[in-house]
Amino acid sequence: MSPCPQCEGSLVSAPADCWRCAADDCPYEMTAEAYVLYAELSDLFERDPEGFFEIVRAHRDAARSLEPAWLR
């Protein structure tokens, strides 16, 4: 299980297909789909940081290619 990205507390499954932080003073929550992506990327970062950043750069470049030229 991945820690809360905001406070490092435990993330727990909540109703309505959602994950939330178990800490009483932390309001962080995410959808189940976002949690799966977060867990996969966190695991990849721990196993292969350079591979992680290659993926991030590729996504960044793909998103930037969709921007109008004057926003680049």
PDB file of C-alpha atoms in Angstrom:
ATOM      1  CA  MET A   1       0.000   0.000   0.000  1.00  0.00           C
ATOM      2  CA  SER A   2       1.281   3.445  -0.903  1.00  0.00           C
ATOM      3  CA  PRO A   3       1.481   6.252   1.670  1.00  0.00           C
ATOM      4  CA  CYS A   4      -0.568   9.422   1.450  1.00  0.00           C
ATOM      5  CA  PRO A   5       1.236  11.842  -0.913  1.00  0.00           C
ATOM      6  CA  GLN A   6       0.279  14.758   1.312  1.00  0.00           C
ATOM      7  CA  CYS A   7       1.194  13.616   4.829  1.00  0.00           C
ATOM      8  CA  GLU A   8       2.762  10.117   4.443  1.00  0.00           C
ATOM      9  CA  GLY A   9      -0.109   8.579   6.450  1.00  0.00           C
ATOM     10  CA  SER A  10      -1.849   5.375   5.386  1.00  0.00           C
ATOM     11  CA  LEU A  11      -4.300   5.406   2.500  1.00  0.00           C
ATOM     12  CA  VAL A  12      -7.405   3.300   3.108  1.00  0.00           C
ATOM     13  CA  SER A  13     -10.149   2.180   0.785  1.00  0.00           C
ATOM     14  CA  ALA A  14     -13.319   4.213   1.261  1.00  0.00           C
ATOM     15  CA  PRO A  15     -16.859   3.820  -0.064  1.00  0.00           C
ATOM     16  CA  ALA A  16     -17.754   4.992  -3.554  1.00  0.00           C
ATOM     17  CA  ASP A  17     -14.621   3.679  -5.286  1.00  0.00           C
ATOM     18  CA  CYS A  18     -12.319   6.082  -3.461  1.00  0.00           C
ATOM     19  CA  TRP A  19      -9.126   6.029  -1.351  1.00  0.00           C
ATOM     20  CA  ARG A  20      -8.552   8.484   1.479  1.00  0.00           C
ATOM     21  CA  CYS A  21      -5.927   9.236   4.075  1.00  0.00           C
ATOM     22  CA  ALA A  22      -6.516   7.548   7.430  1.00  0.00           C
ATOM     23  CA  ALA A  23      -5.057  10.497   9.368  1.00  0.00           C
ATOM     24  CA  ASP A  24      -7.820  12.502  11.040  1.00  0.00           C
ATOM     25  CA  ASP A  25      -6.214  15.845  10.209  1.00  0.00           C
ATOM     26  CA  CYS A  26      -5.538  15.078   6.512  1.00  0.00           C
ATOM     27  CA  PRO A  27      -8.389  15.565   4.002  1.00  0.00           C
ATOM     28  CA  TYR A  28      -6.558  13.868   1.087  1.00  0.00           C
ATOM     29  CA  GLU A  29      -8.547  11.463  -1.093  1.00  0.00           C
ATOM     30  CA  MET A  30      -8.399  10.138  -4.644  1.00  0.00           C
ATOM     31  CA  THR A  31     -10.425   7.935  -6.942  1.00  0.00           C
ATOM     32  CA  ALA A  32      -9.597   4.243  -7.201  1.00  0.00           C
ATOM     33  CA  GLU A  33      -8.320   4.777 -10.747  1.00  0.00           C
ATOM     34  CA  ALA A  34      -5.999   7.559  -9.575  1.00  0.00           C
ATOM     35  CA  TYR A  35      -4.808   5.351  -6.700  1.00  0.00           C
ATOM     36  CA  VAL A  36      -3.846   2.539  -9.100  1.00  0.00           C
ATOM     37  CA  LEU A  37      -1.847   4.994 -11.229  1.00  0.00           C
ATOM     38  CA  TYR A  38      -0.229   6.521  -8.112  1.00  0.00           C
ATOM     39  CA  ALA A  39       0.752   3.070  -6.788  1.00  0.00           C
ATOM     40  CA  GLU A  40       2.184   1.980 -10.161  1.00  0.00           C
ATOM     41  CA  LEU A  41       4.198   5.160 -10.624  1.00  0.00           C
ATOM     42  CA  SER A  42       5.437   5.120  -7.020  1.00  0.00           C
ATOM     43  CA  ASP A  43       6.583   1.523  -7.455  1.00  0.00           C
ATOM     44  CA  LEU A  44       8.309   2.341 -10.754  1.00  0.00           C
ATOM     45  CA  PHE A  45      10.053   5.324  -9.159  1.00  0.00           C
ATOM     46  CA  GLU A  46      11.357   3.111  -6.336  1.00  0.00           C
ATOM     47  CA  ARG A  47      12.537   0.349  -8.710  1.00  0.00           C
ATOM     48  CA  ASP A  48      13.831   2.424 -11.641  1.00  0.00           C
ATOM     49  CA  PRO A  49      14.007   6.210 -11.138  1.00  0.00           C
ATOM     50  CA  GLU A  50      15.488   6.855 -14.593  1.00  0.00           C
ATOM     51  CA  GLY A  51      12.766   4.782 -16.268  1.00  0.00           C
ATOM     52  CA  PHE A  52      10.166   6.701 -14.277  1.00  0.00           C
ATOM     53  CA  PHE A  53      11.497  10.045 -15.486  1.00  0.00           C
ATOM     54  CA  GLU A  54      11.667   8.797 -19.083  1.00  0.00           C
ATOM     55  CA  ILE A  55       7.938   8.030 -18.890  1.00  0.00           C
ATOM     56  CA  VAL A  56       7.198  11.406 -17.281  1.00  0.00           C
ATOM     57  CA  ARG A  57       9.182  13.234 -19.974  1.00  0.00           C
ATOM     58  CA  ALA A  58       7.350  11.321 -22.728  1.00  0.00           C
ATOM     59  CA  HIS A  59       3.948  12.236 -21.248  1.00  0.00           C
ATOM     60  CA  ARG A  60       5.048  15.846 -20.817  1.00  0.00           C
ATOM     61  CA  ASP A  61       6.214  16.045 -24.433  1.00  0.00           C
ATOM     62  CA  ALA A  62       2.978  14.456 -25.679  1.00  0.00           C
ATOM     63  CA  ALA A  63       0.888  16.948 -23.706  1.00  0.00           C
ATOM     64  CA  ARG A  64       2.987  19.882 -24.899  1.00  0.00           C
ATOM     65  CA  SER A  65       2.594  18.808 -28.517  1.00  0.00           C
ATOM     66  CA  LEU A  66      -1.160  19.343 -28.134  1.00  0.00           C
ATOM     67  CA  GLU A  67      -0.758  22.942 -26.881  1.00  0.00           C
ATOM     68  CA  PRO A  68      -1.088  25.846 -29.265  1.00  0.00           C
ATOM     69  CA  ALA A  69       2.335  27.117 -30.324  1.00  0.00           C
ATOM     70  CA  TRP A  70       1.910  30.454 -28.511  1.00  0.00           C
ATOM     71  CA  LEU A  71       1.589  28.671 -25.151  1.00  0.00           C
ATOM     72  CA  ARG A  72       4.896  26.830 -25.464  1.00  0.00           C
TER      73      ARG A  72
END
